[in-house]
Coordinates of C-alpha atoms and ligand atoms in Angstrom, one line a residue:
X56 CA 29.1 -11.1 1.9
X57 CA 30.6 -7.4 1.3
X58 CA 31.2 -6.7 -2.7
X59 CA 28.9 -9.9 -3.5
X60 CA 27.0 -9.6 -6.7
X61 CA 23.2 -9.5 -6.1
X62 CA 20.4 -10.1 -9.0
X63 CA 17.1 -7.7 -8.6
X64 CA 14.3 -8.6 -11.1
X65 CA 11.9 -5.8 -10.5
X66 CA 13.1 -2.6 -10.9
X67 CA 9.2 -1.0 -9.0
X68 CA 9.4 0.3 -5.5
X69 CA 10.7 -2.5 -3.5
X70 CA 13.5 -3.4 -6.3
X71 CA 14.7 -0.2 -7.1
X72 CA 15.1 1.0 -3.4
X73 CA 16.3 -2.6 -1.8
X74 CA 19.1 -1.9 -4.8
X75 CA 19.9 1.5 -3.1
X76 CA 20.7 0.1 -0.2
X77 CA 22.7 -2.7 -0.8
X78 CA 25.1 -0.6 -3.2
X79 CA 25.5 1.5 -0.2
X80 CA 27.0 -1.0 1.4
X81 CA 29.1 -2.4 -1.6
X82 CA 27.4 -5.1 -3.3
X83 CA 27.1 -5.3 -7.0
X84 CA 23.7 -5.0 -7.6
X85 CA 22.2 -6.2 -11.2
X86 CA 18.2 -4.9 -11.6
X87 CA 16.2 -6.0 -14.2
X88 CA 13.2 -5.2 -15.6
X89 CA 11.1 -5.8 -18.1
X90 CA 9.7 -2.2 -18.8
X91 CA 11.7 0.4 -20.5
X92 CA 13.9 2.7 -19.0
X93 CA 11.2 4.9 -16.9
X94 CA 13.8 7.9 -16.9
X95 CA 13.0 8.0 -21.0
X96 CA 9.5 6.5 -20.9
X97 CA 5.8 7.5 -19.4
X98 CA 4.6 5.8 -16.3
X99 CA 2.8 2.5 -17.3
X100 CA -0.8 3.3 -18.2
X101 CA -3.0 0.9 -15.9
X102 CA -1.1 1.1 -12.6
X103 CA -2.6 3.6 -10.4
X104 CA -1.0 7.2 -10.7
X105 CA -0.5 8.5 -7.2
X106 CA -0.6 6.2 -4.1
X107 CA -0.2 7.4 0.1
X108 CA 3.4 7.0 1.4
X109 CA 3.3 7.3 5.5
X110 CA 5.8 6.7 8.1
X111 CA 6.8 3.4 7.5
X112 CA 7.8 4.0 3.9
X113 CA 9.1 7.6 5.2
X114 CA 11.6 5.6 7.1
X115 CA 12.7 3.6 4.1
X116 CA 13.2 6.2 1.9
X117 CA 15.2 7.9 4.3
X118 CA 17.1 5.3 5.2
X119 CA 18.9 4.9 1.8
X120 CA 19.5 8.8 1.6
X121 CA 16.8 10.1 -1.0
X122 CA 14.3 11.9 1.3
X123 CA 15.5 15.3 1.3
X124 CA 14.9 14.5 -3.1
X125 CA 11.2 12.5 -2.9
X126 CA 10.4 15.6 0.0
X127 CA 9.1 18.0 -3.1
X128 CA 6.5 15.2 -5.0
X129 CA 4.9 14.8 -1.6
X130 CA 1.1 16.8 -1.3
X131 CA 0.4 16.5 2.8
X132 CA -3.0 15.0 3.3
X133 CA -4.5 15.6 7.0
X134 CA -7.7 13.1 6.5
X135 CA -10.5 11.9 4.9
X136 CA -12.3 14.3 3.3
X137 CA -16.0 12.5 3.5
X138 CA -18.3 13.7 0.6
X139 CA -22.3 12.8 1.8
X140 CA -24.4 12.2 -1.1
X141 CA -26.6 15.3 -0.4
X142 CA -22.9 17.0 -1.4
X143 CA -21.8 18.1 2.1
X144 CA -18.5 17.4 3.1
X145 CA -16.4 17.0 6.4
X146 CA -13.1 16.6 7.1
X147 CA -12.1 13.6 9.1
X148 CA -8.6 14.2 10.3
X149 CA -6.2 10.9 10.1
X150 CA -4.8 12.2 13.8
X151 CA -5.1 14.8 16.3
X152 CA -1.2 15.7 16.0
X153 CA 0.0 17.9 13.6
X154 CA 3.1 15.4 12.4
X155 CA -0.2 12.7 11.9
X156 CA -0.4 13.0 8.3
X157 CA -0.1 11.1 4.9
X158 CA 1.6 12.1 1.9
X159 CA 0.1 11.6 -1.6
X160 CA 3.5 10.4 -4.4
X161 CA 3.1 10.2 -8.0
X162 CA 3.9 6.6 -8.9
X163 CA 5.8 7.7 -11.5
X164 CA 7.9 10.3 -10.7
X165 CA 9.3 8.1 -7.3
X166 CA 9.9 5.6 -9.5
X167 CA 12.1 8.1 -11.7
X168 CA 13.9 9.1 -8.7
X169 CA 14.9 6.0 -7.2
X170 CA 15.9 4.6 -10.4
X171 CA 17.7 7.9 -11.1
X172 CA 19.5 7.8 -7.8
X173 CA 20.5 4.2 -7.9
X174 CA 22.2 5.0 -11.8
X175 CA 24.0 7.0 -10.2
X176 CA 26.1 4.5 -7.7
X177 CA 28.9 2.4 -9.6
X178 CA 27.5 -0.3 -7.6
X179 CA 24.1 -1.0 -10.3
X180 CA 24.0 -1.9 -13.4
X181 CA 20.2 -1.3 -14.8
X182 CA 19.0 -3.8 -17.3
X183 CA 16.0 -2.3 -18.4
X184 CA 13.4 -4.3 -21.2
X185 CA 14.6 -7.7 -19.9
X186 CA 11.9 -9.8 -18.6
X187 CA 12.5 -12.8 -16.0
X188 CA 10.7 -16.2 -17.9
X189 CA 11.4 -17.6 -14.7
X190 CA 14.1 -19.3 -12.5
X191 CA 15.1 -22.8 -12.1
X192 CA 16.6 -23.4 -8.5
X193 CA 18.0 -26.7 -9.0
X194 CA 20.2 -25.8 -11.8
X195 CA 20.7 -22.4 -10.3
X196 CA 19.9 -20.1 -12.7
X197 CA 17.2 -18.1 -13.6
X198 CA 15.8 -16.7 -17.5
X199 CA 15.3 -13.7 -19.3
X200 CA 14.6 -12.2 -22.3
X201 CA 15.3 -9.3 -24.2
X202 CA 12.8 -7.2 -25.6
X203 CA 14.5 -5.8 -28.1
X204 CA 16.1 -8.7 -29.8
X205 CA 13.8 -11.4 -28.1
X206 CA 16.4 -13.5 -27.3
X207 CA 16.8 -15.2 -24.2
X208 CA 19.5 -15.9 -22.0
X209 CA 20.3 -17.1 -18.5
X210 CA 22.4 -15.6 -15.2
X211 CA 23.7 -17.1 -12.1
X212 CA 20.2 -17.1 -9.7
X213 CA 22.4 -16.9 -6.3
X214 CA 21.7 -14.6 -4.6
X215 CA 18.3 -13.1 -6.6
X216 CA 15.5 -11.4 -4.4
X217 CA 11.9 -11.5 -6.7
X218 CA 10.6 -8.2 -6.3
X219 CA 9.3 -8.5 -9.5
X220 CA 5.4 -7.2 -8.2
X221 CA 1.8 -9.0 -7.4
X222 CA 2.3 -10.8 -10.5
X223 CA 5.1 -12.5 -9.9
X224 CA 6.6 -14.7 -12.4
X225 CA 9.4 -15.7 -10.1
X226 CA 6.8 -16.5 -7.6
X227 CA 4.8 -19.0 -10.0
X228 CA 8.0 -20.6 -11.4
X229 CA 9.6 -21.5 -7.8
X230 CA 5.7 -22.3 -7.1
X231 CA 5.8 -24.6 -10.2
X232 CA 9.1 -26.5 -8.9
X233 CA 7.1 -26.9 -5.4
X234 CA 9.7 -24.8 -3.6
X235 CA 6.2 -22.8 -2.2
X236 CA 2.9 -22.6 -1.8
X237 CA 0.9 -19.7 -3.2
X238 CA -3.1 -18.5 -2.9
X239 CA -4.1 -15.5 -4.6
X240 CA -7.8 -14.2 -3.4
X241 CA -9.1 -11.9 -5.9
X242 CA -11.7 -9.4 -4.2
X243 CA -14.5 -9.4 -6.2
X244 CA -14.3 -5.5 -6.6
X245 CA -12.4 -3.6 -9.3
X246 CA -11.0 -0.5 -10.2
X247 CA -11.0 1.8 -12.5
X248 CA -9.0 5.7 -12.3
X249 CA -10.3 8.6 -13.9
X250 CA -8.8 12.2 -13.8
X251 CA -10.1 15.9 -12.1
X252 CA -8.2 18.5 -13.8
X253 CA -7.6 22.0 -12.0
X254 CA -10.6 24.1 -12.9
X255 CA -9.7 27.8 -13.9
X256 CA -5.8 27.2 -13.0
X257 CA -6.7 26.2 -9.4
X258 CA -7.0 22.5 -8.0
X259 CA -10.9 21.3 -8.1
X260 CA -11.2 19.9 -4.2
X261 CA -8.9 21.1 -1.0
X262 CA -5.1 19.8 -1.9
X263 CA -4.6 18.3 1.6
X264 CA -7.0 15.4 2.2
X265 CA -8.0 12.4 0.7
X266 CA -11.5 12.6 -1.1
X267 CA -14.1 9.6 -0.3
X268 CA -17.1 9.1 -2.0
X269 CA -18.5 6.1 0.4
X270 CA -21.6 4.9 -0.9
X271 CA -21.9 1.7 1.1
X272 CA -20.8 -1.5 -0.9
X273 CA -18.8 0.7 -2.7
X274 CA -16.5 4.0 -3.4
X275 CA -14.8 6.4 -5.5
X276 CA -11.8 8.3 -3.6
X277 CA -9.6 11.4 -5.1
X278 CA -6.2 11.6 -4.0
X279 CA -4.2 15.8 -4.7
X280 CA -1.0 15.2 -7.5
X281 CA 1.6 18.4 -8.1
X282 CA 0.0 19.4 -11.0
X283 CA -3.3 20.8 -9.6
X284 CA -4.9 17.9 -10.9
X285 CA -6.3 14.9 -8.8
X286 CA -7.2 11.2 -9.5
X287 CA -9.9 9.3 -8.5
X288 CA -10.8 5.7 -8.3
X289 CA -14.0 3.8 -8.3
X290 CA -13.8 0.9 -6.3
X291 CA -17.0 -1.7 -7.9
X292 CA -17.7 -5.0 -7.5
X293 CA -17.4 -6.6 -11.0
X294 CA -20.5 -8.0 -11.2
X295 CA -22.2 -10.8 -13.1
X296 CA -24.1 -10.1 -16.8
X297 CA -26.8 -10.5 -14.7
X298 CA -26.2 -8.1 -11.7
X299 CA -26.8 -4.9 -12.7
X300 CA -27.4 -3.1 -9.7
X301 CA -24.2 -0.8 -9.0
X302 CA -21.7 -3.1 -10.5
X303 CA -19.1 -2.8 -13.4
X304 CA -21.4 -5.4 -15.4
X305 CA -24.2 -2.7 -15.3
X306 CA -21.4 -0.1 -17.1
X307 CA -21.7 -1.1 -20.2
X308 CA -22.7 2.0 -22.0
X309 CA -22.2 5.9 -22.3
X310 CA -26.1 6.2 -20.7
X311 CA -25.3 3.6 -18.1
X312 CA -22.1 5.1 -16.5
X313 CA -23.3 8.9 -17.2
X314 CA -26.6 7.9 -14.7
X315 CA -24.6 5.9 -12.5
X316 CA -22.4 8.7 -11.8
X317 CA -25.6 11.5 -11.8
X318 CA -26.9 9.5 -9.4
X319 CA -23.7 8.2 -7.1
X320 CA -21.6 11.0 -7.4
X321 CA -23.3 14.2 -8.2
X322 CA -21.3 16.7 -7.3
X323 CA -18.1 15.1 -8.2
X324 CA -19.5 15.0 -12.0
X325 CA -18.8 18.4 -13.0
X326 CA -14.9 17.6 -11.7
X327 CA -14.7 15.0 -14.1
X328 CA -14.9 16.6 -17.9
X329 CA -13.8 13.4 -19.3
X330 CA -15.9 10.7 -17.9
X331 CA -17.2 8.8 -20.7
X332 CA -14.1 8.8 -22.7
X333 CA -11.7 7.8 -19.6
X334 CA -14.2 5.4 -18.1
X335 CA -14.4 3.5 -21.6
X336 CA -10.3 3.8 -22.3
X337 CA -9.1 3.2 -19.0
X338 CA -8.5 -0.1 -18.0
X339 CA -10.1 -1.9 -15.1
X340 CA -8.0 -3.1 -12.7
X341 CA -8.5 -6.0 -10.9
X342 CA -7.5 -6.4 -7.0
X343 CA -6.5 -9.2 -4.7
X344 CA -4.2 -10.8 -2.0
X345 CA -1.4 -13.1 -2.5
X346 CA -0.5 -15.0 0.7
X347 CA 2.4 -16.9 -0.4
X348 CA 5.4 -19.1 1.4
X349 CA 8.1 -19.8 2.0
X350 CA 9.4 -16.7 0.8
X351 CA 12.7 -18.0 -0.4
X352 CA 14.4 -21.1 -1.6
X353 CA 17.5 -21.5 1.2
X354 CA 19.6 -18.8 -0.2
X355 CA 19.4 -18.5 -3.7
X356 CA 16.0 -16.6 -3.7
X357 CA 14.0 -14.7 -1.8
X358 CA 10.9 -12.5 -2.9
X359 CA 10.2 -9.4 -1.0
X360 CA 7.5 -6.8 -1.5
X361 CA 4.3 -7.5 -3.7
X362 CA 6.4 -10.5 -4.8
X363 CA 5.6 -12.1 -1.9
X364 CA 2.6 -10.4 0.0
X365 CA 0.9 -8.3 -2.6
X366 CA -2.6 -6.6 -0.3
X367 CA -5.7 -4.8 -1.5
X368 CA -5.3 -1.0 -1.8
X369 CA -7.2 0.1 0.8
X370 CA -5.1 0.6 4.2
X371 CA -2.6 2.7 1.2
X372 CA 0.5 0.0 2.7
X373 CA 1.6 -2.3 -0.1
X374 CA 4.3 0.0 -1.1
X375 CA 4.9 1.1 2.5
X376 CA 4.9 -2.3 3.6
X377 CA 7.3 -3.5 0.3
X378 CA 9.9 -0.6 1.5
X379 CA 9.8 -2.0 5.2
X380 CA 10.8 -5.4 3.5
X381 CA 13.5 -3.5 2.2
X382 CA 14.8 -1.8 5.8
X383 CA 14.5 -5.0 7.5
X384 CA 16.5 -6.6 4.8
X385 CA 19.1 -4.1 5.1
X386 CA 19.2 -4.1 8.9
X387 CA 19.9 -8.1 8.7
X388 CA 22.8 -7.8 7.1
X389 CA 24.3 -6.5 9.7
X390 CA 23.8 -9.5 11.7
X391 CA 24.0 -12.5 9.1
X392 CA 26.8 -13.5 6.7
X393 CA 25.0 -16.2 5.0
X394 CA 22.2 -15.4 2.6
X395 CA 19.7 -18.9 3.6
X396 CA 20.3 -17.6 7.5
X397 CA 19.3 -14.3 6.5
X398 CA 16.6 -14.6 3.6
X399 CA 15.0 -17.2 6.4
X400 CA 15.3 -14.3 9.3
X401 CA 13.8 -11.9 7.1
X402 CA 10.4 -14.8 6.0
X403 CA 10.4 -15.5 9.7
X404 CA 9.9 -11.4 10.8
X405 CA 8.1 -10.2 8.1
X406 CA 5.6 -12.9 6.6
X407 CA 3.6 -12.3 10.3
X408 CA 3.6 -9.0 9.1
X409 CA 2.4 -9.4 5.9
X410 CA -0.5 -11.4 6.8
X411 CA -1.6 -8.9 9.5
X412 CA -1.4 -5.7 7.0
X413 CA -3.2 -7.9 4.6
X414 CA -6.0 -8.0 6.6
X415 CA -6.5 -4.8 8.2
X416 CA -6.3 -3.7 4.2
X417 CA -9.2 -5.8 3.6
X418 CA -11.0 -4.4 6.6
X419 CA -10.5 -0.6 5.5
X420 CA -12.2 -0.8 2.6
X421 CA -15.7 -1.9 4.3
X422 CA -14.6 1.6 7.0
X423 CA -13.6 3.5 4.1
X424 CA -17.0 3.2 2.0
X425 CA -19.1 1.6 4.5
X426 CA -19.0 2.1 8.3
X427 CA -17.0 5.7 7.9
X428 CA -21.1 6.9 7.4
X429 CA -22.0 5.1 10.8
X430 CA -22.5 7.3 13.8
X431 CA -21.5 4.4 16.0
X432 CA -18.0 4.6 14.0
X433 CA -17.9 8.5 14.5
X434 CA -18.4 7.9 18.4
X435 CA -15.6 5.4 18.7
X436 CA -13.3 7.4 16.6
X437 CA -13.8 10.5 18.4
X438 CA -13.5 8.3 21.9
X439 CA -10.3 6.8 20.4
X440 CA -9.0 10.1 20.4
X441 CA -9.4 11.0 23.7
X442 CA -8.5 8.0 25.3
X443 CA -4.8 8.3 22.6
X444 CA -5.1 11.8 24.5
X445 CA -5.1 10.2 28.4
X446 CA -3.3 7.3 27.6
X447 CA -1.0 8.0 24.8
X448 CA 1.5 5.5 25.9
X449 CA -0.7 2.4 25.8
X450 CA -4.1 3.6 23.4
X451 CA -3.5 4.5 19.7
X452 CA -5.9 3.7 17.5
X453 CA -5.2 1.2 15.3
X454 CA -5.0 3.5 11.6
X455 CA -2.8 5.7 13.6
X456 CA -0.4 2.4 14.9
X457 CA -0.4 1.5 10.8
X458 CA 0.5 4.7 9.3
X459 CA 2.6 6.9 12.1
X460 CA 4.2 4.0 14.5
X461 CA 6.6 2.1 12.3
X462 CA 8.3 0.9 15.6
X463 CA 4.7 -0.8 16.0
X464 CA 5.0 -3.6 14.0
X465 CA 1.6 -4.7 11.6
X466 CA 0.9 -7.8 13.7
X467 CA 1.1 -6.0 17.1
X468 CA -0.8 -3.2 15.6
X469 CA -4.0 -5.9 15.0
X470 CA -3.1 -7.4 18.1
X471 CA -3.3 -4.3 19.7
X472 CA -6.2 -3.0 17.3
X473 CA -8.4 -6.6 18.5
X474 CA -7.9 -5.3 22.4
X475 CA -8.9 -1.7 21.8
X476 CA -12.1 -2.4 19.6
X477 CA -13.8 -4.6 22.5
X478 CA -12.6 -1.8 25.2
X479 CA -14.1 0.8 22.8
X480 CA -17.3 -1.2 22.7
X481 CA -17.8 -1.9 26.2
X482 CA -16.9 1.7 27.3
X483 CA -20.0 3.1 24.2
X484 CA -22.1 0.6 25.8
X485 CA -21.5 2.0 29.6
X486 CA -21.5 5.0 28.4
X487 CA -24.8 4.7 26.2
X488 CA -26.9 3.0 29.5
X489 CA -25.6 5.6 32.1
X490 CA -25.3 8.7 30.0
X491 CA -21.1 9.7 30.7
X492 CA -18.0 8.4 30.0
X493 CA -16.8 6.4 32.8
X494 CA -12.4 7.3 33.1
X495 CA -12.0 5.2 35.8
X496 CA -13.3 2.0 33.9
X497 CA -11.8 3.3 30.6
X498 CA -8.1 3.4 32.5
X499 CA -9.0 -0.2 34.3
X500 CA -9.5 -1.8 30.7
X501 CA -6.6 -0.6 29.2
X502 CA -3.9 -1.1 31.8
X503 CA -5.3 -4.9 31.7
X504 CA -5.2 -5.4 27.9
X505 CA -2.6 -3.0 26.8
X506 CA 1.1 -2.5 27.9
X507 CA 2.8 0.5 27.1
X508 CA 4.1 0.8 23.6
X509 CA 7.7 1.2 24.8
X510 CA 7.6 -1.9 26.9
X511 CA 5.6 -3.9 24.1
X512 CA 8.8 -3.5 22.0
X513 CA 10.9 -4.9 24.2
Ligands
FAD887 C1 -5.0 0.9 -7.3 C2 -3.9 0.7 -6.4 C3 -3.6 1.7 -5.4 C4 -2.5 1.6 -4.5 N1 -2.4 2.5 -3.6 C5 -1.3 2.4 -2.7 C6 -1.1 3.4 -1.7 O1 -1.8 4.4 -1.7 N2 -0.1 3.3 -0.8 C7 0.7 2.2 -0.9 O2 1.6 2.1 0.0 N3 0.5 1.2 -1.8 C8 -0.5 1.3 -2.7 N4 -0.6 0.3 -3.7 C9 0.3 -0.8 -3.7 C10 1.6 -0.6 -4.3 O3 1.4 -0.1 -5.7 C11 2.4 -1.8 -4.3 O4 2.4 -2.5 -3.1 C12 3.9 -1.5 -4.6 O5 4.0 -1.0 -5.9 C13 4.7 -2.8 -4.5 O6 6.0 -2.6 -4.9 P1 6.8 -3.8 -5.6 O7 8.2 -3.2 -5.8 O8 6.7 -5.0 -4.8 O9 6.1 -4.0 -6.9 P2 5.9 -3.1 -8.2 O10 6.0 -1.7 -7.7 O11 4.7 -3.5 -8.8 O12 7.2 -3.4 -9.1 C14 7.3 -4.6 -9.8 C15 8.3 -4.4 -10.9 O13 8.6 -5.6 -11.5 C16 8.6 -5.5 -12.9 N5 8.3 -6.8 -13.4 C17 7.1 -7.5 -13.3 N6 7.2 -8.7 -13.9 C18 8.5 -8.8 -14.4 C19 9.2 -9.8 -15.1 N7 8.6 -10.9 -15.5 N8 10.5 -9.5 -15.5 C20 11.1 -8.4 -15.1 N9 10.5 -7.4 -14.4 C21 9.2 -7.6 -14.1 C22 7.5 -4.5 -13.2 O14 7.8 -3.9 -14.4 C23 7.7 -3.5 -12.0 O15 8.6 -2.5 -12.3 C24 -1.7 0.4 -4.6 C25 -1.9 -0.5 -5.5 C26 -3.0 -0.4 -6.4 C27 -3.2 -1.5 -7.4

């Protein structure tokens, strides 16, 4: 397949990265998008600003040679950074390693940078304000249109990987055709991002964690950017006209949010000198999961990232998990010289995946603003460590399996995750009724349910 050309419609994370690493190898890579040029525009105003990159994406980026370039937008988060109503605060580190840290990205500037880097290989070409109308697989070719001069046009589609984002217009054109199946479940929560300058010069909360707000039902969360400044996001349900207890519905007016956030969020309110305006301008985004499938039509398509799998925010993996679509991509071309083989190989390792990360996402956000506040949680996280400390090779809790062991894959890691939540359960329960932490039961448990790691792989 060497010096092939390859269409790209989505030049976002997964597009502009998969398009770095196939130049690398020599294929003629054509990316498309419909936005302008984001080396001579601003970042798109609705998307959020900064999201958490961890090992999985580390790998990625590093893999097509830009790490040593993303390495200064990164801002090292160690853990949550709980914030109690009554205003205390505790850190709750991610891991008990010092390498066991996230790394807040603007979404902007990485996109910059990867679409910087792959202008520079003579392998791209970028076609920047042309927007896919969608593809027709039996006639083999797929539309765009120009934004400039609004007239359309068609290309060859094979070989054309969608990564064209959650809202996929390849996905609902090959859907239309009947080439796959596609449900999207819309959470019933929103979101909405507002800004915490640096007060005096100096950043307004510690740089290195990740600020939660849990509130039970729902959350606000602050994550550091380079500029001193941080941004938060409410996470609300939406709400009915007729639900107007702590729901967007009830946010109708200046009073409304101004009390909400008084009462919610009180010391977080002086951090936030532009509520009211931002709250009313910003746009509320809405969340959901898109399980989706087959991913490709033999081998003229194939959609990859949030294409294919787009997740709720809350594990921070859609982007991580849309760059290891792209590393598993690259490492199959080494084994297949047909695109259906490979684009099948690829749905076959990575849809499992996809599903798995998809549903650990989902069951953050209930620890993230919920069950983060429950001592029962704090006793089984501080228990997970110290078993990870005894048994490292076989007990890691599961966060740690998502977003430091990218030789764990998502579906072992919830696998594994199931296992370790009932041994965690039954050792607090012996524990609760006889007053000490039985080891000896603790290491019976585990070398029943969980094989080492290493082995597990192979
Ligand atoms: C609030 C929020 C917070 C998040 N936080 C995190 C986080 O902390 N960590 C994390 O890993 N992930 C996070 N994510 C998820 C992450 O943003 C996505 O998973 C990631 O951007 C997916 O990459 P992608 O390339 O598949 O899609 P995108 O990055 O969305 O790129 C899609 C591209 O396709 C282009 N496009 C769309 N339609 C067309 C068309 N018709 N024609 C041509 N081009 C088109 C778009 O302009 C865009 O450039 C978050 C998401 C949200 C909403």
């Amino acid at each position: 397949m060497k010096a092939q050309a390859v269409t790209l419609v989505g030049a976002g994370m997964a597009g502009s990265l998969l398009a770095l690493l196939l130049a690398k190898r020599g294929f003629r890579v054509a990316l498309y998008d419909r936005r302008p040029d984001p080396r001579f525009t601003h970042a798109e105003r609705g998307r959020s600003i900064n999201l958490a990159l961890a090992a999985r994406g580390i790998n990625a980026l590093a893999s097509a040679g830009v790490m040593d370039e993303v390495r200064p937008l990164l801002i090292e988060m160690r853990g949550r950074s709980i914030h109690e109503l009554s205003g205390e605060t505790r850190l709750l580190a991610y891991g008990w390693k010092p390498n066991e840290v996230i790394y807040s990205v603007g979404r902007g500037a990485l996109t910059r940078l990867l679409v910087e880097a792959a202008a520079r290989s003579p392998n791209v070409t970028l076609n920047f304000g042309q927007t896919c109308l969608g593809a027709s697989a039996a006639e083999n070719r797929i539309l765009f249109r120009d934004e400039e001069t609004d007239e359309s046009y068609d290309v060859s589609l094979t070989p054309t990987i969608g990564t064209d984002g959650a809202g996929s217009v390849l996905r609902a054109s090959l859907a239309a055709d009947g080439y796959l199946s596609v449900r999207e479940e819309m959470l019933d929560h929103d979101y909405k991002e507002l800004t915490l300058p640096p007060v005096n010069g100096r950043p307004a909360l510690d740089v290195n964690a990740l600020h939660v707000w849990p509130r039970g039902g729902f959350m606000l969360i602050a994550l550091p950017n380079t500029d001193g400044s941080f941004t938060a996001t409410l996470f609300l349900k939406r709400g009915k006209p007729s639900e107007l207890e702590n729901t967007f519905a009830a946010l109708k007016t200046p009073e409304a949010v101004s009390t909400f956030f008084a009462r919610e969020f009180p010391d977080a309110v002086p951090l936030i000198p532009n509520l009211l305006t931002e709250f009313f301008e910003h746009p509320q985004g809405q969340l959901g999961t898109v399980h989706a499938g087959p991913w490709h039509v033999g081998g003229k398509v194939l959609l990859l990232g949030d294409a294919a799998h787009a997740i709720v925010p809350f594990h921070g993996q859609g982007m991580n998990a849309a760059f290891e679509d792209c590393t598993t991509f690259d490492a199959l071309l080494d084994r297949h010289d047909d695109w259906a083989q490979l684009f099948a190989e690829l749905d076959r390792l990575r849809r499992p995946n996809a599903e798995a990360i998809a549903q650990m996402a989902l069951e953050n956000y209930v620890e993230m603003r919920d069950t983060v506040l429950d001592p029962r949680f704090q006793r089984y996280k501080a228990l997970s460590v110290e078993l990870e400390r005894r048994f490292p090779e076989r007990f890691i809790p599961r966060y740690s399996m998502v977003m430091f062991h990218p030789e764990i894959s998502y579906a072992d890691a919830l696998r594994r995750g199931e296992f370790q939540a009932e041994i965690l359960a039954a050792l607090d329960e012996h524990a609760t009724s006889t007053g000490s932490l039985d080891m000896e039961l603790a290491q019976s448990l585990i070398e029943a349910r969980l094989a080492p790691v290493s082995a597990a792989q192979n």
